[in-house]
Amino acid sequence: MPKTDTLIYDVDALIDAVIDREGRYVNHPADRGGPTCWGITEAVARAQGYAGEMRALPRAEAAAIYRRIYWLRPGYDRVGLRAPKIAAELFDTGVNMGTATATGFLQRALNALNRSARDYPDIAVDRDIGPRTLSALDAFLRVRGKGGETVLLRAMEALQGERYIALAERRPSQEAFLYGWLANRIG
């Protein structure tokens, strides 16, 4: 989950924290995303209609892109109404790994925590926030109570950490980013 002193439940604060963490223009040779500005890759910026130089991407445009494709499109706003910490984690992981991967972590964790489907049925890990995922989340929170959101968050972070390490093991060039990922994206 993003480390920030602001309320993690506020999407504007989440977006500002990501933008502050990502910084201005970067074109790291080991980053497969290529040139980025405010954490937005050139490919994403172009797909969202930005035609200017990446170095000149306005912060407000980056914020609008984050809101559209990393908060609203995957349905994290709907998760936020139920479990704000989980929504914040989905957003941050979605920015870094893709929203489908982040959503898959949630679905896998919900399935693993349902006590062999006694609390609620398993759901398909289709990497999409739909009615069944929201229903499973509602049931999990109802059954597990106040501490449930924290445990679910830890499960998702464990999956995220494992993925970072596996990525660095598969592609040694990504070791350049591993420390920062573990320091800034988990916990």
mmCIF file of C-alpha atoms in Angstrom, residues 6 11 24 62 64 74 76 126 129 176 183-184:
data_model
loop_
_atom_site.group_PDB
_atom_site.id
_atom_site.type_symbol
_atom_site.label_atom_id
_atom_site.label_comp_id
_atom_site.label_asym_id
_atom_site.label_seq_id
_atom_site.Cartn_x
_atom_site.Cartn_y
_atom_site.Cartn_z
ATOM 1 C CA THR A 6 -2.683 11.754 3.845
ATOM 2 C CA VAL A 11 -8.632 9.255 -4.431
ATOM 3 C CA ARG A 24 8.791 14.200 -13.278
ATOM 4 C CA ALA A 62 -1.416 12.794 -15.456
ATOM 5 C CA ALA A 64 -6.833 12.770 -14.935
ATOM 6 C CA PRO A 74 -11.287 -1.027 -13.052
ATOM 7 C CA TYR A 76 -11.846 0.549 -7.563
ATOM 8 C CA ASP A 126 -11.046 -13.218 -14.068
ATOM 9 C CA ILE A 129 -14.229 -6.207 -10.488
ATOM 10 C CA ALA A 176 17.588 -2.148 -10.105
ATOM 11 C CA ALA A 183 10.356 -0.187 0.344
ATOM 12 C CA ASN A 184 7.700 2.002 -1.236
#
